[in-house]
């Protein structure tokens, strides 16, 4: 039965929630799903892998997400905030490594308001880099000002489309507000990235299937899927980690149903299983976000324990990645990696 569903997804890029859930629940379908997703990836976005240099510029956060090591109640977190000139220096280094895009990611840190962040964005833009922000929820006016200062993409995962679960795991936050942020970003003309955590305690396969329909309805430009990894310093510290194989099936289904999207092979995957990044790149992903944060700050940006590549330098990450890609018959894409809209007839 699942062979027919995979064929349909590969041809039509449409499945209903029950069909997606059936594939997510079939470990036996995994390699077939991955192969179909890899064909669709090749047909729609090609063999180039886009590299986005990740700068983790603050681990200070006003939020209390039960799964996240940056939550404000975590007293063990060694907090830091990179100074503006250091952020620009890392961006310049990223450009030197050949990266065309930097992703500025941080907790929801009120220090980094629009007035402080805008000059940093202008300086980075002047380096010729495309800027992706991943700084959580802001007002539409703030998103607009940040766009005017030079940001053109924004990553804001919905985390889960199970409203009740979302509001339980993200106390004080509302699912409607998260959706409103995504709608604002879309209205303002950002390239919009979203995504979910796989394996959150209490999450159903049906809700994961619903997540993919949500990404389709949003017409997401980027979709980041990562397994939940328990952090001992959070209330979910004793929960089981997300299933890496289920996460892989989820990535493949995202590729089949959003064929043009940019899909990263996430660090969380590599953290749970060394070598998983290559497996995800062969199962639909076409983006890697090498960390360009330097020194001890890499360790201190501790969403979860055991983060992959923490001890490597940005230079080592870059070299090993190029090697890994060429062994897979893939290459580093030379353009900035904006989503290319193509009709099925073009492919
Ligand atoms: N504050 C911003 C936001 O909310 O989008 C960006 C930073 S936040 C730390 C980035 C992402 O980390 C979240 O969207 C979440 O999916 C992921 N994350 C947090 N805790 C995690 C965990 N324990 N395991 C895996 N991913 C986690």
mmCIF file of C-alpha atoms and ligand atoms in Angstrom:
data_model
loop_
_atom_site.group_PDB
_atom_site.id
_atom_site.type_symbol
_atom_site.label_atom_id
_atom_site.label_comp_id
_atom_site.label_asym_id
_atom_site.label_seq_id
_atom_site.Cartn_x
_atom_site.Cartn_y
_atom_site.Cartn_z
ATOM 1 C CA UNK A 1 0.000 0.000 0.000
ATOM 2 C CA UNK A 2 2.792 2.410 0.869
ATOM 3 C CA UNK A 3 4.502 1.929 -2.533
ATOM 4 C CA UNK A 4 1.385 3.385 -4.191
ATOM 5 C CA UNK A 5 1.362 6.327 -1.755
ATOM 6 C CA UNK A 6 5.029 7.090 -2.386
ATOM 7 C CA UNK A 7 4.443 7.018 -6.153
ATOM 8 C CA UNK A 8 1.515 9.396 -5.739
ATOM 9 C CA UNK A 9 3.548 11.763 -3.528
ATOM 10 C CA UNK A 10 6.448 11.740 -5.980
ATOM 11 C CA UNK A 11 4.168 12.554 -8.926
ATOM 12 C CA UNK A 12 1.515 14.810 -7.458
ATOM 13 C CA UNK A 13 3.166 16.212 -4.299
ATOM 14 C CA UNK A 14 -0.151 15.807 -2.488
ATOM 15 C CA UNK A 15 -1.252 13.403 0.213
ATOM 16 C CA UNK A 16 -3.947 13.657 2.855
ATOM 17 C CA UNK A 17 -3.209 13.572 6.574
ATOM 18 C CA UNK A 18 -4.084 9.864 6.894
ATOM 19 C CA UNK A 19 -1.800 8.928 3.998
ATOM 20 C CA UNK A 20 1.122 10.925 5.434
ATOM 21 C CA UNK A 21 0.550 9.353 8.850
ATOM 22 C CA UNK A 22 0.521 5.873 7.279
ATOM 23 C CA UNK A 23 3.945 6.487 5.703
ATOM 24 C CA UNK A 24 5.354 8.017 8.871
ATOM 25 C CA UNK A 25 4.236 4.896 10.731
ATOM 26 C CA UNK A 26 5.925 2.484 8.283
ATOM 27 C CA UNK A 27 9.608 1.864 9.062
ATOM 28 C CA UNK A 28 9.646 -0.541 6.089
ATOM 29 C CA UNK A 29 8.842 2.384 3.761
ATOM 30 C CA UNK A 30 11.830 4.434 4.872
ATOM 31 C CA UNK A 31 14.386 3.592 2.183
ATOM 32 C CA UNK A 32 11.764 3.862 -0.583
ATOM 33 C CA UNK A 33 10.664 7.225 0.788
ATOM 34 C CA UNK A 34 14.278 8.401 0.985
ATOM 35 C CA UNK A 35 14.985 7.300 -2.599
ATOM 36 C CA UNK A 36 11.857 9.057 -3.925
ATOM 37 C CA UNK A 37 12.683 12.201 -1.910
ATOM 38 C CA UNK A 38 16.237 12.134 -3.265
ATOM 39 C CA UNK A 39 14.911 11.991 -6.846
ATOM 40 C CA UNK A 40 12.531 14.894 -6.186
ATOM 41 C CA UNK A 41 15.344 16.851 -4.517
ATOM 42 C CA UNK A 42 17.547 16.341 -7.570
ATOM 43 C CA UNK A 43 14.761 17.272 -9.986
ATOM 44 C CA UNK A 44 13.618 20.442 -8.213
ATOM 45 C CA UNK A 45 16.647 21.859 -6.372
ATOM 46 C CA UNK A 46 19.583 20.006 -7.912
ATOM 47 C CA UNK A 47 22.785 18.561 -6.487
ATOM 48 C CA UNK A 48 24.099 21.826 -5.018
ATOM 49 C CA UNK A 49 24.064 22.050 -1.232
ATOM 50 C CA UNK A 50 23.582 25.521 0.205
ATOM 51 C CA UNK A 51 25.716 26.410 3.174
ATOM 52 C CA UNK A 52 24.456 28.972 5.677
ATOM 53 C CA UNK A 53 26.969 30.107 8.294
ATOM 54 C CA UNK A 54 25.325 29.910 11.706
ATOM 55 C CA UNK A 55 26.198 32.585 14.288
ATOM 56 C CA UNK A 56 24.777 31.827 17.736
ATOM 57 C CA UNK A 57 24.938 35.366 19.003
ATOM 58 C CA UNK A 58 23.102 35.191 22.354
ATOM 59 C CA UNK A 59 21.907 32.380 24.609
ATOM 60 C CA UNK A 60 19.873 34.702 26.826
ATOM 61 C CA UNK A 61 16.160 33.997 26.570
ATOM 62 C CA UNK A 62 13.020 35.313 28.214
ATOM 63 C CA UNK A 63 11.055 32.162 27.345
ATOM 64 C CA UNK A 64 10.490 28.948 29.324
ATOM 65 C CA UNK A 65 10.112 26.246 26.660
ATOM 66 C CA UNK A 66 10.177 22.981 28.586
ATOM 67 C CA UNK A 67 12.511 21.264 26.104
ATOM 68 C CA UNK A 68 15.102 23.992 25.602
ATOM 69 C CA UNK A 69 18.376 24.481 27.479
ATOM 70 C CA UNK A 70 18.193 28.248 26.908
ATOM 71 C CA UNK A 71 14.974 28.550 28.964
ATOM 72 C CA UNK A 72 15.257 31.345 31.470
ATOM 73 C CA UNK A 73 14.878 29.035 34.513
ATOM 74 C CA UNK A 74 18.014 27.074 33.574
ATOM 75 C CA UNK A 75 20.528 28.384 36.071
ATOM 76 C CA UNK A 76 23.238 26.030 34.812
ATOM 77 C CA UNK A 77 23.327 27.735 31.427
ATOM 78 C CA UNK A 78 26.453 29.887 31.096
ATOM 79 C CA UNK A 79 24.911 32.956 29.547
ATOM 80 C CA UNK A 80 26.634 35.094 26.951
ATOM 81 C CA UNK A 81 25.840 37.772 24.436
ATOM 82 C CA UNK A 82 28.325 38.435 21.630
ATOM 83 C CA UNK A 83 29.189 42.120 21.161
ATOM 84 C CA UNK A 84 28.144 43.699 17.833
ATOM 85 C CA UNK A 85 31.691 43.908 16.478
ATOM 86 C CA UNK A 86 32.201 40.189 17.203
ATOM 87 C CA UNK A 87 29.024 39.273 15.296
ATOM 88 C CA UNK A 88 30.226 41.289 12.302
ATOM 89 C CA UNK A 89 33.699 39.733 12.574
ATOM 90 C CA UNK A 90 32.180 36.229 12.448
ATOM 91 C CA UNK A 91 30.044 37.246 9.468
ATOM 92 C CA UNK A 92 33.155 38.475 7.688
ATOM 93 C CA UNK A 93 34.838 35.137 8.435
ATOM 94 C CA UNK A 94 31.808 33.304 7.096
ATOM 95 C CA UNK A 95 32.148 35.269 3.878
ATOM 96 C CA UNK A 96 35.829 34.321 3.803
ATOM 97 C CA UNK A 97 34.800 30.651 3.998
ATOM 98 C CA UNK A 98 32.706 31.239 0.875
ATOM 99 C CA UNK A 99 29.323 31.232 2.615
ATOM 100 C CA UNK A 100 26.760 33.504 0.951
ATOM 101 C CA UNK A 101 24.308 33.567 3.844
ATOM 102 C CA UNK A 102 24.602 33.955 7.585
ATOM 103 C CA UNK A 103 21.948 32.882 10.057
ATOM 104 C CA UNK A 104 21.874 34.965 13.215
ATOM 105 C CA UNK A 105 20.274 32.809 15.877
ATOM 106 C CA UNK A 106 19.631 33.539 19.512
ATOM 107 C CA UNK A 107 17.262 33.276 22.420
ATOM 108 C CA UNK A 108 14.596 35.933 22.811
ATOM 109 C CA UNK A 109 17.005 38.440 24.319
ATOM 110 C CA UNK A 110 15.434 41.866 24.967
ATOM 111 C CA UNK A 111 18.874 43.527 24.765
ATOM 112 C CA UNK A 112 18.829 42.805 21.046
ATOM 113 C CA UNK A 113 15.985 45.142 20.170
ATOM 114 C CA UNK A 114 15.535 46.621 16.714
ATOM 115 C CA UNK A 115 17.660 49.688 17.517
ATOM 116 C CA UNK A 116 20.640 47.558 18.547
ATOM 117 C CA UNK A 117 20.274 44.869 15.915
ATOM 118 C CA UNK A 118 19.651 47.110 12.887
ATOM 119 C CA UNK A 119 23.171 48.599 12.631
ATOM 120 C CA UNK A 120 24.643 45.090 12.880
ATOM 121 C CA UNK A 121 22.378 43.896 10.065
ATOM 122 C CA UNK A 122 23.355 46.896 7.917
ATOM 123 C CA UNK A 123 27.051 46.156 8.381
ATOM 124 C CA UNK A 124 26.585 42.486 7.500
ATOM 125 C CA UNK A 125 24.466 43.368 4.461
ATOM 126 C CA UNK A 126 27.229 45.722 3.327
ATOM 127 C CA UNK A 127 29.531 42.687 3.242
ATOM 128 C CA UNK A 128 27.272 41.314 0.513
ATOM 129 C CA UNK A 129 25.858 38.541 2.699
ATOM 130 C CA UNK A 130 22.222 37.451 2.738
ATOM 131 C CA UNK A 131 20.872 37.499 6.307
ATOM 132 C CA UNK A 132 18.558 34.977 7.909
ATOM 133 C CA UNK A 133 17.257 35.796 11.380
ATOM 134 C CA UNK A 134 16.171 33.235 13.961
ATOM 135 C CA UNK A 135 15.329 35.258 17.043
ATOM 136 C CA UNK A 136 11.793 34.195 17.893
ATOM 137 C CA UNK A 137 8.640 36.227 18.179
ATOM 138 C CA UNK A 138 8.542 39.966 17.423
ATOM 139 C CA UNK A 139 5.791 42.431 16.510
ATOM 140 C CA UNK A 140 5.039 43.009 12.841
ATOM 141 C CA UNK A 141 6.562 46.507 13.157
ATOM 142 C CA UNK A 142 9.783 44.980 14.490
ATOM 143 C CA UNK A 143 9.914 42.372 11.738
ATOM 144 C CA UNK A 144 9.393 45.190 9.211
ATOM 145 C CA UNK A 145 12.231 47.294 10.674
ATOM 146 C CA UNK A 146 14.574 44.280 10.707
ATOM 147 C CA UNK A 147 13.752 43.617 7.073
ATOM 148 C CA UNK A 148 14.461 47.225 6.184
ATOM 149 C CA UNK A 149 17.800 46.917 8.002
ATOM 150 C CA UNK A 150 18.804 44.001 5.772
ATOM 151 C CA UNK A 151 17.293 40.683 6.895
ATOM 152 C CA UNK A 152 15.598 38.798 4.087
ATOM 153 C CA UNK A 153 14.853 35.409 5.611
ATOM 154 C CA UNK A 154 13.446 34.303 8.956
ATOM 155 C CA UNK A 155 13.360 30.921 10.668
ATOM 156 C CA UNK A 156 10.568 30.391 13.174
ATOM 157 C CA UNK A 157 9.666 26.800 13.804
ATOM 158 C CA UNK A 158 6.078 26.109 14.704
ATOM 159 C CA UNK A 159 7.608 23.246 16.797
ATOM 160 C CA UNK A 160 4.304 21.299 16.707
ATOM 161 C CA UNK A 161 0.896 22.044 15.234
ATOM 162 C CA UNK A 162 -0.777 20.258 18.134
ATOM 163 C CA UNK A 163 -2.056 23.446 19.754
ATOM 164 C CA UNK A 164 -2.627 21.903 23.180
ATOM 165 C CA UNK A 165 0.855 20.304 23.208
ATOM 166 C CA UNK A 166 2.487 23.521 21.959
ATOM 167 C CA UNK A 167 0.948 25.582 24.745
ATOM 168 C CA UNK A 168 1.837 22.972 27.387
ATOM 169 C CA UNK A 169 5.491 22.790 26.295
ATOM 170 C CA UNK A 170 5.891 26.536 25.703
ATOM 171 C CA UNK A 171 4.276 28.032 28.816
ATOM 172 C CA UNK A 172 3.131 31.629 28.399
ATOM 173 C CA UNK A 173 3.183 31.341 24.601
ATOM 174 C CA UNK A 174 0.193 30.926 22.352
ATOM 175 C CA UNK A 175 -0.118 28.863 19.214
ATOM 176 C CA UNK A 176 -2.220 31.627 17.624
ATOM 177 C CA UNK A 177 0.533 34.191 18.294
ATOM 178 C CA UNK A 178 3.139 31.889 16.703
ATOM 179 C CA UNK A 179 0.944 31.499 13.606
ATOM 180 C CA UNK A 180 0.385 35.274 13.520
ATOM 181 C CA UNK A 181 4.177 35.812 13.511
ATOM 182 C CA UNK A 182 4.546 33.459 10.543
ATOM 183 C CA UNK A 183 1.734 35.300 8.747
ATOM 184 C CA UNK A 184 3.440 38.672 9.425
ATOM 185 C CA UNK A 185 6.733 37.393 8.056
ATOM 186 C CA UNK A 186 4.974 36.139 4.943
ATOM 187 C CA UNK A 187 3.113 39.463 4.449
ATOM 188 C CA UNK A 188 6.367 41.400 4.790
ATOM 189 C CA UNK A 189 7.991 39.420 1.997
ATOM 190 C CA UNK A 190 10.541 37.456 4.020
ATOM 191 C CA UNK A 191 11.556 34.017 2.848
ATOM 192 C CA UNK A 192 9.837 32.081 5.609
ATOM 193 C CA UNK A 193 11.313 29.050 7.315
ATOM 194 C CA UNK A 194 9.477 26.946 9.821
ATOM 195 C CA UNK A 195 9.605 23.370 11.019
ATOM 196 C CA UNK A 196 9.009 21.003 13.880
ATOM 197 C CA UNK A 197 10.563 18.924 16.583
ATOM 198 C CA UNK A 198 10.022 15.191 16.229
ATOM 199 C CA UNK A 199 9.462 13.046 19.300
ATOM 200 C CA UNK A 200 8.173 15.598 21.779
ATOM 201 C CA UNK A 201 6.577 13.788 24.722
ATOM 202 C CA UNK A 202 2.876 13.421 23.928
ATOM 203 C CA UNK A 203 3.223 14.138 20.206
ATOM 204 C CA UNK A 204 1.210 11.897 17.863
ATOM 205 C CA UNK A 205 2.077 10.741 14.356
ATOM 206 C CA UNK A 206 -1.193 12.310 13.180
ATOM 207 C CA UNK A 207 0.018 15.683 14.461
ATOM 208 C CA UNK A 208 3.329 15.270 12.608
ATOM 209 C CA UNK A 209 1.337 14.583 9.441
ATOM 210 C CA UNK A 210 -0.658 17.706 10.188
ATOM 211 C CA UNK A 211 2.615 19.667 10.580
ATOM 212 C CA UNK A 212 3.465 18.884 6.942
ATOM 213 C CA UNK A 213 0.046 20.060 5.743
ATOM 214 C CA UNK A 214 0.660 23.236 7.769
ATOM 215 C CA UNK A 215 4.005 23.800 5.980
ATOM 216 C CA UNK A 216 2.223 23.328 2.650
ATOM 217 C CA UNK A 217 -0.571 25.749 3.575
ATOM 218 C CA UNK A 218 2.033 28.331 4.619
ATOM 219 C CA UNK A 219 3.932 27.657 1.372
ATOM 220 C CA UNK A 220 7.088 27.522 3.522
ATOM 221 C CA UNK A 221 10.315 28.404 1.742
ATOM 222 C CA UNK A 222 12.426 26.487 4.264
ATOM 223 C CA UNK A 223 11.526 23.615 6.560
ATOM 224 C CA UNK A 224 13.806 22.493 9.395
ATOM 225 C CA UNK A 225 12.971 19.155 10.990
ATOM 226 C CA UNK A 226 14.953 17.921 13.964
ATOM 227 C CA UNK A 227 14.593 15.256 16.643
ATOM 228 C CA UNK A 228 13.837 16.366 20.187
ATOM 229 C CA UNK A 229 16.913 15.731 22.359
ATOM 230 C CA UNK A 230 16.333 15.717 26.119
ATOM 231 C CA UNK A 231 18.363 18.219 28.108
ATOM 232 C CA UNK A 232 18.952 17.189 31.742
ATOM 233 C CA UNK A 233 18.688 20.800 32.892
ATOM 234 C CA UNK A 234 15.094 21.104 31.670
ATOM 235 C CA UNK A 235 11.778 19.640 32.898
ATOM 236 C CA UNK A 236 11.867 17.184 29.971
ATOM 237 C CA UNK A 237 15.348 15.962 30.876
ATOM 238 C CA UNK A 238 14.212 12.385 31.514
ATOM 239 C CA UNK A 239 12.037 12.037 28.423
ATOM 240 C CA UNK A 240 13.096 9.794 25.530
ATOM 241 C CA UNK A 241 14.829 11.346 22.531
ATOM 242 C CA UNK A 242 13.008 11.623 19.215
ATOM 243 C CA UNK A 243 13.333 8.648 16.880
ATOM 244 C CA UNK A 244 15.972 9.355 14.283
ATOM 245 C CA UNK A 245 14.358 7.119 11.672
ATOM 246 C CA UNK A 246 10.959 8.724 12.108
ATOM 247 C CA UNK A 247 12.690 12.106 11.741
ATOM 248 C CA UNK A 248 14.252 10.904 8.494
ATOM 249 C CA UNK A 249 10.888 9.757 7.132
ATOM 250 C CA UNK A 250 9.486 13.148 8.097
ATOM 251 C CA UNK A 251 12.265 14.946 6.148
ATOM 252 C CA UNK A 252 11.609 12.758 3.091
ATOM 253 C CA UNK A 253 7.884 13.469 3.211
ATOM 254 C CA UNK A 254 8.542 17.201 3.505
ATOM 255 C CA UNK A 255 10.645 16.989 0.329
ATOM 256 C CA UNK A 256 7.977 14.988 -1.510
ATOM 257 C CA UNK A 257 5.183 17.366 -0.530
ATOM 258 C CA UNK A 258 7.101 20.683 -0.703
ATOM 259 C CA UNK A 259 9.443 19.861 -3.584
ATOM 260 C CA UNK A 260 10.975 23.336 -3.949
ATOM 261 C CA UNK A 261 11.647 23.985 -0.262
ATOM 262 C CA UNK A 262 15.091 24.432 1.198
ATOM 263 C CA UNK A 263 15.511 21.676 3.766
ATOM 264 C CA UNK A 264 18.474 21.546 6.145
ATOM 265 C CA UNK A 265 20.197 18.474 7.495
ATOM 266 C CA UNK A 266 20.064 19.621 11.113
ATOM 267 C CA UNK A 267 22.803 19.481 13.752
ATOM 268 C CA UNK A 268 20.343 17.720 16.090
ATOM 269 C CA UNK A 269 20.280 14.721 13.717
ATOM 270 C CA UNK A 270 24.056 14.476 13.710
ATOM 271 C CA UNK A 271 24.062 14.813 17.494
ATOM 272 C CA UNK A 272 21.892 11.719 17.920
ATOM 273 C CA UNK A 273 23.807 9.639 15.381
ATOM 274 C CA UNK A 274 27.186 10.427 13.872
ATOM 275 C CA UNK A 275 26.935 10.267 10.109
ATOM 276 C CA UNK A 276 23.226 11.052 10.140
ATOM 277 C CA UNK A 277 23.807 14.279 8.232
ATOM 278 C CA UNK A 278 24.840 12.362 5.119
ATOM 279 C CA UNK A 279 21.803 10.091 5.486
ATOM 280 C CA UNK A 280 19.505 13.108 5.623
ATOM 281 C CA UNK A 281 21.198 14.750 2.630
ATOM 282 C CA UNK A 282 20.416 11.526 0.739
ATOM 283 C CA UNK A 283 16.804 11.577 1.947
ATOM 284 C CA UNK A 284 15.675 14.974 0.661
ATOM 285 C CA UNK A 285 17.770 17.666 2.386
ATOM 286 C CA UNK A 286 19.746 20.277 0.414
ATOM 287 C CA UNK A 287 21.035 22.722 3.055
ATOM 288 C CA UNK A 288 23.651 22.566 5.805
ATOM 289 C CA UNK A 289 24.169 25.264 8.400
ATOM 290 C CA UNK A 290 27.805 25.007 9.508
ATOM 291 C CA UNK A 291 28.392 26.710 12.821
ATOM 292 C CA UNK A 292 30.758 29.673 12.527
ATOM 293 C CA UNK A 293 30.498 30.617 16.208
ATOM 294 C CA UNK A 294 33.958 30.296 17.723
ATOM 295 C CA UNK A 295 35.565 28.935 20.879
ATOM 296 C CA UNK A 296 33.640 28.236 24.037
ATOM 297 C CA UNK A 297 30.480 29.951 22.822
ATOM 298 C CA UNK A 298 29.772 26.896 20.652
ATOM 299 C CA UNK A 299 29.514 24.800 23.820
ATOM 300 C CA UNK A 300 27.576 27.420 25.746
ATOM 301 C CA UNK A 301 24.824 27.585 23.142
ATOM 302 C CA UNK A 302 23.512 24.380 24.654
ATOM 303 C CA UNK A 303 19.944 23.689 23.571
ATOM 304 C CA UNK A 304 20.628 20.019 24.273
ATOM 305 C CA UNK A 305 23.673 17.996 25.418
ATOM 306 C CA UNK A 306 26.309 16.437 23.172
ATOM 307 C CA UNK A 307 25.820 18.934 20.339
ATOM 308 C CA UNK A 308 27.702 17.733 17.253
ATOM 309 C CA UNK A 309 30.791 19.612 16.030
ATOM 310 C CA UNK A 310 31.175 21.537 19.323
ATOM 311 C CA UNK A 311 34.890 20.790 19.515
ATOM 312 C CA UNK A 312 35.628 21.421 15.845
ATOM 313 C CA UNK A 313 36.743 24.808 14.624
ATOM 314 C CA UNK A 314 34.639 26.483 11.921
ATOM 315 C CA UNK A 315 37.533 25.821 9.531
ATOM 316 C CA UNK A 316 37.517 22.073 10.325
ATOM 317 C CA UNK A 317 33.726 21.947 9.860
ATOM 318 C CA UNK A 318 34.005 23.592 6.474
ATOM 319 C CA UNK A 319 36.716 21.260 5.209
ATOM 320 C CA UNK A 320 35.101 18.045 6.430
ATOM 321 C CA UNK A 321 31.793 19.107 4.938
ATOM 322 C CA UNK A 322 33.270 19.744 1.486
ATOM 323 C CA UNK A 323 34.901 16.322 1.611
ATOM 324 C CA UNK A 324 31.658 14.652 2.732
ATOM 325 C CA UNK A 325 29.680 16.328 -0.055
ATOM 326 C CA UNK A 326 32.099 15.401 -2.786
ATOM 327 C CA UNK A 327 32.058 11.764 -1.638
ATOM 328 C CA UNK A 328 28.278 11.866 -2.098
ATOM 329 C CA UNK A 329 28.514 13.316 -5.611
ATOM 330 C CA UNK A 330 27.140 16.627 -4.358
ATOM 331 C CA UNK A 331 28.786 20.046 -4.320
ATOM 332 C CA UNK A 332 28.639 23.386 -2.533
ATOM 333 C CA UNK A 333 26.180 25.635 -4.379
ATOM 334 C CA UNK A 334 27.638 28.949 -5.471
ATOM 335 C CA UNK A 335 24.507 31.096 -5.286
ATOM 336 C CA UNK A 336 22.794 32.510 -2.189
ATOM 337 C CA UNK A 337 20.165 29.766 -2.253
ATOM 338 C CA UNK A 338 16.914 31.676 -2.466
ATOM 339 C CA UNK A 339 13.985 29.421 -3.136
ATOM 340 C CA UNK A 340 13.507 28.900 -6.840
ATOM 341 C CA UNK A 341 9.892 28.551 -7.863
ATOM 342 C CA UNK A 342 9.471 26.027 -10.633
ATOM 343 C CA UNK A 343 6.373 24.509 -12.097
ATOM 344 C CA UNK A 344 6.232 20.755 -12.484
ATOM 345 C CA UNK A 345 6.423 21.237 -16.279
ATOM 346 C CA UNK A 346 9.847 22.918 -15.858
ATOM 347 C CA UNK A 347 11.330 19.875 -14.168
HETATM 348 N N1 LIG B 1 14.441 31.679 20.001
HETATM 349 C C1 LIG B 1 14.347 31.392 18.622
HETATM 350 C C2 LIG B 1 13.054 30.658 18.291
HETATM 351 O O1 LIG B 1 12.261 30.367 19.174
HETATM 352 O O2 LIG B 1 12.819 30.403 17.111
HETATM 353 C C3 LIG B 1 15.524 30.644 18.064
HETATM 354 C C4 LIG B 1 16.347 29.844 18.997
HETATM 355 S S1 LIG B 1 15.627 28.296 19.426
HETATM 356 C C5 LIG B 1 16.760 27.753 20.609
HETATM 357 C C6 LIG B 1 15.964 27.320 17.975
HETATM 358 C C7 LIG B 1 15.310 25.954 17.905
HETATM 359 O O3 LIG B 1 15.971 25.064 18.766
HETATM 360 C C8 LIG B 1 13.879 25.849 18.311
HETATM 361 O O4 LIG B 1 13.023 26.245 17.272
HETATM 362 C C9 LIG B 1 13.741 24.368 18.691
HETATM 363 O O5 LIG B 1 13.072 23.635 17.693
HETATM 364 C C10 LIG B 1 15.191 23.901 18.837
HETATM 365 N N2 LIG B 1 15.403 23.220 20.130
HETATM 366 C C11 LIG B 1 15.293 23.745 21.350
HETATM 367 N N3 LIG B 1 15.477 22.790 22.300
HETATM 368 C C12 LIG B 1 15.715 21.639 21.650
HETATM 369 C C13 LIG B 1 15.958 20.288 22.072
HETATM 370 N N4 LIG B 1 15.984 19.944 23.364
HETATM 371 N N5 LIG B 1 16.154 19.340 21.138
HETATM 372 C C14 LIG B 1 16.152 19.666 19.816
HETATM 373 N N6 LIG B 1 15.918 20.924 19.364
HETATM 374 C C15 LIG B 1 15.698 21.896 20.261
#
